[in-house]
Amino acid sequence: MRLPAPSSLRQHLFCGATLALVALTAPFPVVQVILHALLVLALAPRSGAALSGALWAVAAGWVLEGTLRLYPHLGGTAWANLTVVLLAGWMAGRWPLEGLRGWLARLAGLGLLHGLLVHGAVRLAAGPHPWGWGWLGSLLTLPLWGWFSWRLLHPPADTGRR
Amino acid sequence: MALRASRWRWSRAGWQRLALVLLWVGHGTWVLMGPPSGQRWGHASEALARPSQGLAARWAEWRLAQQDAALSLTELRADRTRLAAELEQVRLRATREAPRQAEADEAVRLLGLKKHIPLELGAARVIFSTRPAVFGGLILDQGLDRGLVQDQGVLVPEGIVGRLWSVSATQSKILPADAPNASVGVMLMRSRATGVLQGLGSGRALIRYVSNQEVVQVGEAVLTSGLDRVFPRGLLVGYVAEVTQGDLELRVILNLSAPLDRVSAVLLLPPQPPVEVQPPLLAPDVKPAKKRGTP
């Protein structure tokens, strides 16, 4: 059963709120990375509206690196975010979701890819850098924020499934 | 195919795709440029920011200079106020001490004169002056209580003043040398011609009994002759102001050298002084010879 897409306004509101949280949680890098992954992988991608999702992802990347203030040359995270969100949007159109399990599995795959792409792009842009533990935190807490984002985007009344 | 190209070129989705491609390619290019380009951008931004930074630095310097100037002005005003208050206090103190200072100066001058006259001189203070009145004189603060007697000579460093006319218990009255009834034995300094001084008032006096044969010059000093036994010989009386020929004698008018209207302290000669006194032989200040090697 193909699930209906969430409303555009709802999705933009969630993205804006999460982006603000990414900026505000700069003193807590692990939490910031988790929120960043939630925004890029779960909230921003939208089938048929790639540009808006891409802009949210790019904004998330620049905000993350801007609040970190660690790299000599910024932009790597934004580029990786842009790439992943385009891929996720394409996947959402190509393979529509049918349930929470598939959603979590897709998030896990995209999360791995996102982590690798981010570190690779940052290495290209800024050179060698510490990886930190944010990527591991985001992967370990993926069931939590994946389920949360699923509930946000597809409330139970819409899905008809509890 | 033509229809698809038209949609790609002009439709909203086509513009969005183009924006996405540009966004992705732009970011990728930016990332691939790496840190050196970032440094170049940093240098460029520094170069662009240099004028504004210079302006801001000048503005900050100007503000600091203004603050310093304001602070200096405040300090200067405070100093000026303090100095004005101190100046006012000094002036007030000087005004209060001016009479005492003048009296001290007068005492010093009298003391200097006293050293040059080898007589037992006394000092007295003028407490009142009746000179504007007819036959007026000067009132001293001493009288019989200090042993004063009539006809004692009175003088100041500028010259003679007069003689004691009357002496009461605690006060004395001076008959000034310019009084009409005053008489002082005088002599001219060059010709040594003697005469008797007769007052004309207002600090002027006439010398009588000077022969027509004498040569007297205007400006010539007139000294006491000592013949009146009131003043010893050689005390300055005044200077010749006018000389005219008379029938039998010269009419010599002189200006008294003592400022009779401004006298505040006087010296009193002893009664019946000798006709001539010699100035004291002042012993030179002999410094003790230093021994070699002593500090």
mmCIF file with all atom_site columns, N, CA and C in Angstrom, chain A residues 2-68:
data_model
loop_
_atom_site.group_PDB
_atom_site.id
_atom_site.type_symbol
_atom_site.label_atom_id
_atom_site.label_alt_id
_atom_site.label_comp_id
_atom_site.label_asym_id
_atom_site.label_entity_id
_atom_site.label_seq_id
_atom_site.pdbx_PDB_ins_code
_atom_site.Cartn_x
_atom_site.Cartn_y
_atom_site.Cartn_z
_atom_site.occupancy
_atom_site.B_iso_or_equiv
_atom_site.pdbx_formal_charge
_atom_site.auth_seq_id
_atom_site.auth_comp_id
_atom_site.auth_asym_id
_atom_site.auth_atom_id
_atom_site.pdbx_PDB_model_num
ATOM 1   N N  . ARG A 1 2  ? 0.610  2.062  -0.948 1.00 0.00 ? 2  ARG A N  1
ATOM 2   C CA . ARG A 1 2  ? 1.434  3.273  -1.047 1.00 0.00 ? 2  ARG A CA 1
ATOM 3   C C  . ARG A 1 2  ? 0.914  4.338  -0.085 1.00 0.00 ? 2  ARG A C  1
ATOM 4   N N  . LEU A 1 3  ? 1.862  4.894  0.703  1.00 0.00 ? 3  LEU A N  1
ATOM 5   C CA . LEU A 1 3  ? 1.462  5.885  1.704  1.00 0.00 ? 3  LEU A CA 1
ATOM 6   C C  . LEU A 1 3  ? 1.364  7.269  1.057  1.00 0.00 ? 3  LEU A C  1
ATOM 7   N N  . PRO A 1 4  ? 0.402  8.048  1.508  1.00 0.00 ? 4  PRO A N  1
ATOM 8   C CA . PRO A 1 4  ? 0.319  9.421  0.970  1.00 0.00 ? 4  PRO A CA 1
ATOM 9   C C  . PRO A 1 4  ? 1.476  10.271 1.507  1.00 0.00 ? 4  PRO A C  1
ATOM 10  N N  . ALA A 1 5  ? 2.002  11.159 0.677  1.00 0.00 ? 5  ALA A N  1
ATOM 11  C CA . ALA A 1 5  ? 3.105  12.040 1.093  1.00 0.00 ? 5  ALA A CA 1
ATOM 12  C C  . ALA A 1 5  ? 2.587  13.077 2.083  1.00 0.00 ? 5  ALA A C  1
ATOM 13  N N  . PRO A 1 6  ? 3.409  13.457 3.061  1.00 0.00 ? 6  PRO A N  1
ATOM 14  C CA . PRO A 1 6  ? 2.979  14.508 3.997  1.00 0.00 ? 6  PRO A CA 1
ATOM 15  C C  . PRO A 1 6  ? 2.810  15.838 3.267  1.00 0.00 ? 6  PRO A C  1
ATOM 16  N N  . SER A 1 7  ? 2.040  16.715 3.909  1.00 0.00 ? 7  SER A N  1
ATOM 17  C CA . SER A 1 7  ? 1.814  18.020 3.267  1.00 0.00 ? 7  SER A CA 1
ATOM 18  C C  . SER A 1 7  ? 3.122  18.807 3.224  1.00 0.00 ? 7  SER A C  1
ATOM 19  N N  . SER A 1 8  ? 3.222  19.652 2.202  1.00 0.00 ? 8  SER A N  1
ATOM 20  C CA . SER A 1 8  ? 4.461  20.424 2.017  1.00 0.00 ? 8  SER A CA 1
ATOM 21  C C  . SER A 1 8  ? 4.699  21.394 3.181  1.00 0.00 ? 8  SER A C  1
ATOM 22  N N  . LEU A 1 9  ? 3.624  22.059 3.629  1.00 0.00 ? 9  LEU A N  1
ATOM 23  C CA . LEU A 1 9  ? 3.779  23.006 4.741  1.00 0.00 ? 9  LEU A CA 1
ATOM 24  C C  . LEU A 1 9  ? 4.257  22.318 6.003  1.00 0.00 ? 9  LEU A C  1
ATOM 25  N N  . ARG A 1 10 ? 3.688  21.177 6.278  1.00 0.00 ? 10 ARG A N  1
ATOM 26  C CA . ARG A 1 10 ? 4.083  20.425 7.465  1.00 0.00 ? 10 ARG A CA 1
ATOM 27  C C  . ARG A 1 10 ? 5.560  20.041 7.396  1.00 0.00 ? 10 ARG A C  1
ATOM 28  N N  . GLN A 1 11 ? 5.947  19.597 6.240  1.00 0.00 ? 11 GLN A N  1
ATOM 29  C CA . GLN A 1 11 ? 7.354  19.182 6.094  1.00 0.00 ? 11 GLN A CA 1
ATOM 30  C C  . GLN A 1 11 ? 8.313  20.362 6.246  1.00 0.00 ? 11 GLN A C  1
ATOM 31  N N  . HIS A 1 12 ? 7.938  21.513 5.680  1.00 0.00 ? 12 HIS A N  1
ATOM 32  C CA . HIS A 1 12 ? 8.807  22.693 5.805  1.00 0.00 ? 12 HIS A CA 1
ATOM 33  C C  . HIS A 1 12 ? 8.885  23.171 7.254  1.00 0.00 ? 12 HIS A C  1
ATOM 34  N N  . LEU A 1 13 ? 7.759  23.094 7.958  1.00 0.00 ? 13 LEU A N  1
ATOM 35  C CA . LEU A 1 13 ? 7.786  23.489 9.369  1.00 0.00 ? 13 LEU A CA 1
ATOM 36  C C  . LEU A 1 13 ? 8.711  22.582 10.180 1.00 0.00 ? 13 LEU A C  1
ATOM 37  N N  . PHE A 1 14 ? 8.612  21.290 9.938  1.00 0.00 ? 14 PHE A N  1
ATOM 38  C CA . PHE A 1 14 ? 9.509  20.361 10.635 1.00 0.00 ? 14 PHE A CA 1
ATOM 39  C C  . PHE A 1 14 ? 10.967 20.655 10.284 1.00 0.00 ? 14 PHE A C  1
ATOM 40  N N  . CYS A 1 15 ? 11.224 20.917 9.020  1.00 0.00 ? 15 CYS A N  1
ATOM 41  C CA . CYS A 1 15 ? 12.611 21.195 8.605  1.00 0.00 ? 15 CYS A CA 1
ATOM 42  C C  . CYS A 1 15 ? 13.141 22.477 9.268  1.00 0.00 ? 15 CYS A C  1
ATOM 43  N N  . GLY A 1 16 ? 12.306 23.500 9.268  1.00 0.00 ? 16 GLY A N  1
ATOM 44  C CA . GLY A 1 16 ? 12.751 24.747 9.895  1.00 0.00 ? 16 GLY A CA 1
ATOM 45  C C  . GLY A 1 16 ? 13.032 24.563 11.370 1.00 0.00 ? 16 GLY A C  1
ATOM 46  N N  . ALA A 1 17 ? 12.129 23.872 12.062 1.00 0.00 ? 17 ALA A N  1
ATOM 47  C CA . ALA A 1 17 ? 12.333 23.654 13.494 1.00 0.00 ? 17 ALA A CA 1
ATOM 48  C C  . ALA A 1 17 ? 13.598 22.839 13.740 1.00 0.00 ? 17 ALA A C  1
ATOM 49  N N  . THR A 1 18 ? 13.821 21.823 12.942 1.00 0.00 ? 18 THR A N  1
ATOM 50  C CA . THR A 1 18 ? 15.014 20.981 13.138 1.00 0.00 ? 18 THR A CA 1
ATOM 51  C C  . THR A 1 18 ? 16.288 21.764 12.818 1.00 0.00 ? 18 THR A C  1
ATOM 52  N N  . LEU A 1 19 ? 16.220 22.599 11.791 1.00 0.00 ? 19 LEU A N  1
ATOM 53  C CA . LEU A 1 19 ? 17.400 23.414 11.468 1.00 0.00 ? 19 LEU A CA 1
ATOM 54  C C  . LEU A 1 19 ? 17.734 24.356 12.621 1.00 0.00 ? 19 LEU A C  1
ATOM 55  N N  . ALA A 1 20 ? 16.704 24.924 13.225 1.00 0.00 ? 20 ALA A N  1
ATOM 56  C CA . ALA A 1 20 ? 16.952 25.790 14.387 1.00 0.00 ? 20 ALA A CA 1
ATOM 57  C C  . ALA A 1 20 ? 17.572 24.996 15.530 1.00 0.00 ? 20 ALA A C  1
ATOM 58  N N  . LEU A 1 21 ? 17.103 23.776 15.720 1.00 0.00 ? 21 LEU A N  1
ATOM 59  C CA . LEU A 1 21 ? 17.676 22.935 16.776 1.00 0.00 ? 21 LEU A CA 1
ATOM 60  C C  . LEU A 1 21 ? 19.125 22.577 16.465 1.00 0.00 ? 21 LEU A C  1
ATOM 61  N N  . VAL A 1 22 ? 19.421 22.344 15.183 1.00 0.00 ? 22 VAL A N  1
ATOM 62  C CA . VAL A 1 22 ? 20.815 22.064 14.813 1.00 0.00 ? 22 VAL A CA 1
ATOM 63  C C  . VAL A 1 22 ? 21.717 23.238 15.192 1.00 0.00 ? 22 VAL A C  1
ATOM 64  N N  . ALA A 1 23 ? 21.232 24.436 14.958 1.00 0.00 ? 23 ALA A N  1
ATOM 65  C CA . ALA A 1 23 ? 22.042 25.614 15.318 1.00 0.00 ? 23 ALA A CA 1
ATOM 66  C C  . ALA A 1 23 ? 22.162 25.759 16.827 1.00 0.00 ? 23 ALA A C  1
ATOM 67  N N  . LEU A 1 24 ? 21.062 25.468 17.538 1.00 0.00 ? 24 LEU A N  1
ATOM 68  C CA . LEU A 1 24 ? 21.062 25.703 18.982 1.00 0.00 ? 24 LEU A CA 1
ATOM 69  C C  . LEU A 1 24 ? 21.819 24.635 19.760 1.00 0.00 ? 24 LEU A C  1
ATOM 70  N N  . THR A 1 25 ? 21.956 23.435 19.181 1.00 0.00 ? 25 THR A N  1
ATOM 71  C CA . THR A 1 25 ? 22.623 22.347 19.905 1.00 0.00 ? 25 THR A CA 1
ATOM 72  C C  . THR A 1 25 ? 24.109 22.271 19.576 1.00 0.00 ? 25 THR A C  1
ATOM 73  N N  . ALA A 1 26 ? 24.689 23.379 19.149 1.00 0.00 ? 26 ALA A N  1
ATOM 74  C CA . ALA A 1 26 ? 26.121 23.380 18.826 1.00 0.00 ? 26 ALA A CA 1
ATOM 75  C C  . ALA A 1 26 ? 26.993 22.975 20.010 1.00 0.00 ? 26 ALA A C  1
ATOM 76  N N  . PRO A 1 27 ? 26.649 23.332 21.256 1.00 0.00 ? 27 PRO A N  1
ATOM 77  C CA . PRO A 1 27 ? 27.502 22.895 22.377 1.00 0.00 ? 27 PRO A CA 1
ATOM 78  C C  . PRO A 1 27 ? 27.473 21.383 22.605 1.00 0.00 ? 27 PRO A C  1
ATOM 79  N N  . PHE A 1 28 ? 26.552 20.662 21.975 1.00 0.00 ? 28 PHE A N  1
ATOM 80  C CA . PHE A 1 28 ? 26.442 19.198 22.163 1.00 0.00 ? 28 PHE A CA 1
ATOM 81  C C  . PHE A 1 28 ? 26.583 18.532 20.795 1.00 0.00 ? 28 PHE A C  1
ATOM 82  N N  . PRO A 1 29 ? 27.804 18.254 20.384 1.00 0.00 ? 29 PRO A N  1
ATOM 83  C CA . PRO A 1 29 ? 28.049 17.822 18.995 1.00 0.00 ? 29 PRO A CA 1
ATOM 84  C C  . PRO A 1 29 ? 27.306 16.545 18.615 1.00 0.00 ? 29 PRO A C  1
ATOM 85  N N  . VAL A 1 30 ? 27.203 15.586 19.544 1.00 0.00 ? 30 VAL A N  1
ATOM 86  C CA . VAL A 1 30 ? 26.545 14.322 19.178 1.00 0.00 ? 30 VAL A CA 1
ATOM 87  C C  . VAL A 1 30 ? 25.059 14.569 18.905 1.00 0.00 ? 30 VAL A C  1
ATOM 88  N N  . VAL A 1 31 ? 24.428 15.322 19.784 1.00 0.00 ? 31 VAL A N  1
ATOM 89  C CA . VAL A 1 31 ? 23.013 15.646 19.574 1.00 0.00 ? 31 VAL A CA 1
ATOM 90  C C  . VAL A 1 31 ? 22.839 16.429 18.281 1.00 0.00 ? 31 VAL A C  1
ATOM 91  N N  . GLN A 1 32 ? 23.786 17.324 18.019 1.00 0.00 ? 32 GLN A N  1
ATOM 92  C CA . GLN A 1 32 ? 23.687 18.130 16.807 1.00 0.00 ? 32 GLN A CA 1
ATOM 93  C C  . GLN A 1 32 ? 23.788 17.253 15.558 1.00 0.00 ? 32 GLN A C  1
ATOM 94  N N  . VAL A 1 33 ? 24.687 16.270 15.615 1.00 0.00 ? 33 VAL A N  1
ATOM 95  C CA . VAL A 1 33 ? 24.835 15.392 14.441 1.00 0.00 ? 33 VAL A CA 1
ATOM 96  C C  . VAL A 1 33 ? 23.578 14.549 14.251 1.00 0.00 ? 33 VAL A C  1
ATOM 97  N N  . ILE A 1 34 ? 22.966 14.096 15.336 1.00 0.00 ? 34 ILE A N  1
ATOM 98  C CA . ILE A 1 34 ? 21.747 13.299 15.221 1.00 0.00 ? 34 ILE A CA 1
ATOM 99  C C  . ILE A 1 34 ? 20.614 14.130 14.591 1.00 0.00 ? 34 ILE A C  1
ATOM 100 N N  . LEU A 1 35 ? 20.484 15.366 15.065 1.00 0.00 ? 35 LEU A N  1
ATOM 101 C CA . LEU A 1 35 ? 19.444 16.232 14.501 1.00 0.00 ? 35 LEU A CA 1
ATOM 102 C C  . LEU A 1 35 ? 19.741 16.555 13.037 1.00 0.00 ? 35 LEU A C  1
ATOM 103 N N  . HIS A 1 36 ? 21.029 16.701 12.760 1.00 0.00 ? 36 HIS A N  1
ATOM 104 C CA . HIS A 1 36 ? 21.437 16.960 11.384 1.00 0.00 ? 36 HIS A CA 1
ATOM 105 C C  . HIS A 1 36 ? 21.066 15.792 10.481 1.00 0.00 ? 36 HIS A C  1
ATOM 106 N N  . ALA A 1 37 ? 21.322 14.578 10.958 1.00 0.00 ? 37 ALA A N  1
ATOM 107 C CA . ALA A 1 37 ? 20.964 13.389 10.177 1.00 0.00 ? 37 ALA A CA 1
ATOM 108 C C  . ALA A 1 37 ? 19.442 13.284 10.019 1.00 0.00 ? 37 ALA A C  1
ATOM 109 N N  . LEU A 1 38 ? 18.710 13.599 11.092 1.00 0.00 ? 38 LEU A N  1
ATOM 110 C CA . LEU A 1 38 ? 17.247 13.565 11.009 1.00 0.00 ? 38 LEU A CA 1
ATOM 111 C C  . LEU A 1 38 ? 16.742 14.516 9.925  1.00 0.00 ? 38 LEU A C  1
ATOM 112 N N  . LEU A 1 39 ? 17.322 15.723 9.890  1.00 0.00 ? 39 LEU A N  1
ATOM 113 C CA . LEU A 1 39 ? 16.866 16.701 8.910  1.00 0.00 ? 39 LEU A CA 1
ATOM 114 C C  . LEU A 1 39 ? 17.214 16.283 7.491  1.00 0.00 ? 39 LEU A C  1
ATOM 115 N N  . VAL A 1 40 ? 18.441 15.814 7.301  1.00 0.00 ? 40 VAL A N  1
ATOM 116 C CA . VAL A 1 40 ? 18.915 15.544 5.943  1.00 0.00 ? 40 VAL A CA 1
ATOM 117 C C  . VAL A 1 40 ? 18.311 14.256 5.395  1.00 0.00 ? 40 VAL A C  1
ATOM 118 N N  . LEU A 1 41 ? 18.238 13.237 6.265  1.00 0.00 ? 41 LEU A N  1
ATOM 119 C CA . LEU A 1 41 ? 17.837 11.926 5.753  1.00 0.00 ? 41 LEU A CA 1
ATOM 120 C C  . LEU A 1 41 ? 16.329 11.709 5.802  1.00 0.00 ? 41 LEU A C  1
ATOM 121 N N  . ALA A 1 42 ? 15.673 12.282 6.823  1.00 0.00 ? 42 ALA A N  1
ATOM 122 C CA . ALA A 1 42 ? 14.273 11.934 7.019  1.00 0.00 ? 42 ALA A CA 1
ATOM 123 C C  . ALA A 1 42 ? 13.316 13.054 6.633  1.00 0.00 ? 42 ALA A C  1
ATOM 124 N N  . LEU A 1 43 ? 13.650 14.302 7.001  1.00 0.00 ? 43 LEU A N  1
ATOM 125 C CA . LEU A 1 43 ? 12.664 15.370 6.840  1.00 0.00 ? 43 LEU A CA 1
ATOM 126 C C  . LEU A 1 43 ? 12.792 16.103 5.512  1.00 0.00 ? 43 LEU A C  1
ATOM 127 N N  . ALA A 1 44 ? 13.999 16.359 5.059  1.00 0.00 ? 44 ALA A N  1
ATOM 128 C CA . ALA A 1 44 ? 14.172 17.167 3.848  1.00 0.00 ? 44 ALA A CA 1
ATOM 129 C C  . ALA A 1 44 ? 13.812 16.438 2.557  1.00 0.00 ? 44 ALA A C  1
ATOM 130 N N  . PRO A 1 45 ? 14.139 15.153 2.365  1.00 0.00 ? 45 PRO A N  1
ATOM 131 C CA . PRO A 1 45 ? 13.856 14.528 1.063  1.00 0.00 ? 45 PRO A CA 1
ATOM 132 C C  . PRO A 1 45 ? 12.354 14.481 0.787  1.00 0.00 ? 45 PRO A C  1
ATOM 133 N N  . ARG A 1 46 ? 12.000 14.802 -0.439 1.00 0.00 ? 46 ARG A N  1
ATOM 134 C CA . ARG A 1 46 ? 10.593 14.772 -0.823 1.00 0.00 ? 46 ARG A CA 1
ATOM 135 C C  . ARG A 1 46 ? 10.541 14.482 -2.311 1.00 0.00 ? 46 ARG A C  1
ATOM 136 N N  . SER A 1 47 ? 9.752  13.539 -2.614 1.00 0.00 ? 47 SER A N  1
ATOM 137 C CA . SER A 1 47 ? 9.630  13.156 -4.019 1.00 0.00 ? 47 SER A CA 1
ATOM 138 C C  . SER A 1 47 ? 8.876  14.254 -4.775 1.00 0.00 ? 47 SER A C  1
ATOM 139 N N  . GLY A 1 48 ? 9.453  14.658 -5.883 1.00 0.00 ? 48 GLY A N  1
ATOM 140 C CA . GLY A 1 48 ? 8.800  15.673 -6.710 1.00 0.00 ? 48 GLY A CA 1
ATOM 141 C C  . GLY A 1 48 ? 9.111  17.090 -6.305 1.00 0.00 ? 48 GLY A C  1
ATOM 142 N N  . ALA A 1 49 ? 9.814  17.309 -5.171 1.00 0.00 ? 49 ALA A N  1
ATOM 143 C CA . ALA A 1 49 ? 10.189 18.670 -4.764 1.00 0.00 ? 49 ALA A CA 1
ATOM 144 C C  . ALA A 1 49 ? 11.644 18.632 -4.327 1.00 0.00 ? 49 ALA A C  1
ATOM 145 N N  . ALA A 1 50 ? 12.482 18.297 -5.307 1.00 0.00 ? 50 ALA A N  1
ATOM 146 C CA . ALA A 1 50 ? 13.893 18.088 -4.974 1.00 0.00 ? 50 ALA A CA 1
ATOM 147 C C  . ALA A 1 50 ? 14.582 19.382 -4.567 1.00 0.00 ? 50 ALA A C  1
ATOM 148 N N  . LEU A 1 51 ? 14.160 20.507 -5.170 1.00 0.00 ? 51 LEU A N  1
ATOM 149 C CA . LEU A 1 51 ? 14.887 21.766 -4.910 1.00 0.00 ? 51 LEU A CA 1
ATOM 150 C C  . LEU A 1 51 ? 14.719 22.230 -3.471 1.00 0.00 ? 51 LEU A C  1
ATOM 151 N N  . SER A 1 52 ? 13.491 22.158 -2.962 1.00 0.00 ? 52 SER A N  1
ATOM 152 C CA . SER A 1 52 ? 13.287 22.607 -1.579 1.00 0.00 ? 52 SER A CA 1
ATOM 153 C C  . SER A 1 52 ? 14.051 21.717 -0.601 1.00 0.00 ? 52 SER A C  1
ATOM 154 N N  . GLY A 1 53 ? 13.999 20.399 -0.844 1.00 0.00 ? 53 GLY A N  1
ATOM 155 C CA . GLY A 1 53 ? 14.751 19.477 0.014  1.00 0.00 ? 53 GLY A CA 1
ATOM 156 C C  . GLY A 1 53 ? 16.240 19.735 -0.068 1.00 0.00 ? 53 GLY A C  1
ATOM 157 N N  . ALA A 1 54 ? 16.707 20.016 -1.274 1.00 0.00 ? 54 ALA A N  1
ATOM 158 C CA . ALA A 1 54 ? 18.143 20.273 -1.439 1.00 0.00 ? 54 ALA A CA 1
ATOM 159 C C  . ALA A 1 54 ? 18.555 21.534 -0.684 1.00 0.00 ? 54 ALA A C  1
ATOM 160 N N  . LEU A 1 55 ? 17.702 22.545 -0.745 1.00 0.00 ? 55 LEU A N  1
ATOM 161 C CA . LEU A 1 55 ? 18.035 23.783 -0.035 1.00 0.00 ? 55 LEU A CA 1
ATOM 162 C C  . LEU A 1 55 ? 18.062 23.573 1.475  1.00 0.00 ? 55 LEU A C  1
ATOM 163 N N  . TRP A 1 56 ? 17.112 22.798 1.997  1.00 0.00 ? 56 TRP A N  1
ATOM 164 C CA . TRP A 1 56 ? 17.145 22.502 3.430  1.00 0.00 ? 56 TRP A CA 1
ATOM 165 C C  . TRP A 1 56 ? 18.412 21.749 3.803  1.00 0.00 ? 56 TRP A C  1
ATOM 166 N N  . ALA A 1 57 ? 18.780 20.789 2.957  1.00 0.00 ? 57 ALA A N  1
ATOM 167 C CA . ALA A 1 57 ? 19.980 19.992 3.256  1.00 0.00 ? 57 ALA A CA 1
ATOM 168 C C  . ALA A 1 57 ? 21.237 20.844 3.200  1.00 0.00 ? 57 ALA A C  1
ATOM 169 N N  . VAL A 1 58 ? 21.320 21.694 2.173  1.00 0.00 ? 58 VAL A N  1
ATOM 170 C CA . VAL A 1 58 ? 22.484 22.577 2.072  1.00 0.00 ? 58 VAL A CA 1
ATOM 171 C C  . VAL A 1 58 ? 22.556 23.509 3.288  1.00 0.00 ? 58 VAL A C  1
ATOM 172 N N  . ALA A 1 59 ? 21.377 24.036 3.666  1.00 0.00 ? 59 ALA A N  1
ATOM 173 C CA . ALA A 1 59 ? 21.361 24.911 4.838  1.00 0.00 ? 59 ALA A CA 1
ATOM 174 C C  . ALA A 1 59 ? 21.814 24.167 6.085  1.00 0.00 ? 59 ALA A C  1
ATOM 175 N N  . ALA A 1 60 ? 21.359 22.909 6.216  1.00 0.00 ? 60 ALA A N  1
ATOM 176 C CA . ALA A 1 60 ? 21.771 22.126 7.382  1.00 0.00 ? 60 ALA A CA 1
ATOM 177 C C  . ALA A 1 60 ? 23.287 21.932 7.401  1.00 0.00 ? 60 ALA A C  1
ATOM 178 N N  . GLY A 1 61 ? 23.872 21.667 6.234  1.00 0.00 ? 61 GLY A N  1
ATOM 179 C CA . GLY A 1 61 ? 25.323 21.469 6.168  1.00 0.00 ? 61 GLY A CA 1
ATOM 180 C C  . GLY A 1 61 ? 26.087 22.724 6.548  1.00 0.00 ? 61 GLY A C  1
ATOM 181 N N  . TRP A 1 62 ? 25.669 23.839 5.986  1.00 0.00 ? 62 TRP A N  1
ATOM 182 C CA . TRP A 1 62 ? 26.393 25.079 6.294  1.00 0.00 ? 62 TRP A CA 1
ATOM 183 C C  . TRP A 1 62 ? 26.230 25.478 7.758  1.00 0.00 ? 62 TRP A C  1
ATOM 184 N N  . VAL A 1 63 ? 25.017 25.260 8.299  1.00 0.00 ? 63 VAL A N  1
ATOM 185 C CA . VAL A 1 63 ? 24.800 25.597 9.709  1.00 0.00 ? 63 VAL A CA 1
ATOM 186 C C  . VAL A 1 63 ? 25.662 24.715 10.597 1.00 0.00 ? 63 VAL A C  1
ATOM 187 N N  . LEU A 1 64 ? 25.717 23.418 10.289 1.00 0.00 ? 64 LEU A N  1
ATOM 188 C CA . LEU A 1 64 ? 26.526 22.508 11.104 1.00 0.00 ? 64 LEU A CA 1
ATOM 189 C C  . LEU A 1 64 ? 27.999 22.919 11.088 1.00 0.00 ? 64 LEU A C  1
ATOM 190 N N  . GLU A 1 65 ? 28.535 23.103 9.896  1.00 0.00 ? 65 GLU A N  1
ATOM 191 C CA . GLU A 1 65 ? 29.959 23.471 9.823  1.00 0.00 ? 65 GLU A CA 1
ATOM 192 C C  . GLU A 1 65 ? 30.208 24.881 10.376 1.00 0.00 ? 65 GLU A C  1
ATOM 193 N N  . GLY A 1 66 ? 29.260 25.761 10.151 1.00 0.00 ? 66 GLY A N  1
ATOM 194 C CA . GLY A 1 66 ? 29.430 27.123 10.664 1.00 0.00 ? 66 GLY A CA 1
ATOM 195 C C  . GLY A 1 66 ? 29.431 27.180 12.178 1.00 0.00 ? 66 GLY A C  1
ATOM 196 N N  . THR A 1 67 ? 28.614 26.338 12.801 1.00 0.00 ? 67 THR A N  1
ATOM 197 C CA . THR A 1 67 ? 28.616 26.344 14.264 1.00 0.00 ? 67 THR A CA 1
ATOM 198 C C  . THR A 1 67 ? 29.802 25.579 14.832 1.00 0.00 ? 67 THR A C  1
ATOM 199 N N  . LEU A 1 68 ? 30.325 24.612 14.061 1.00 0.00 ? 68 LEU A N  1
ATOM 200 C CA . LEU A 1 68 ? 31.513 23.891 14.548 1.00 0.00 ? 68 LEU A CA 1
ATOM 201 C C  . LEU A 1 68 ? 32.746 24.798 14.557 1.00 0.00 ? 68 LEU A C  1
#
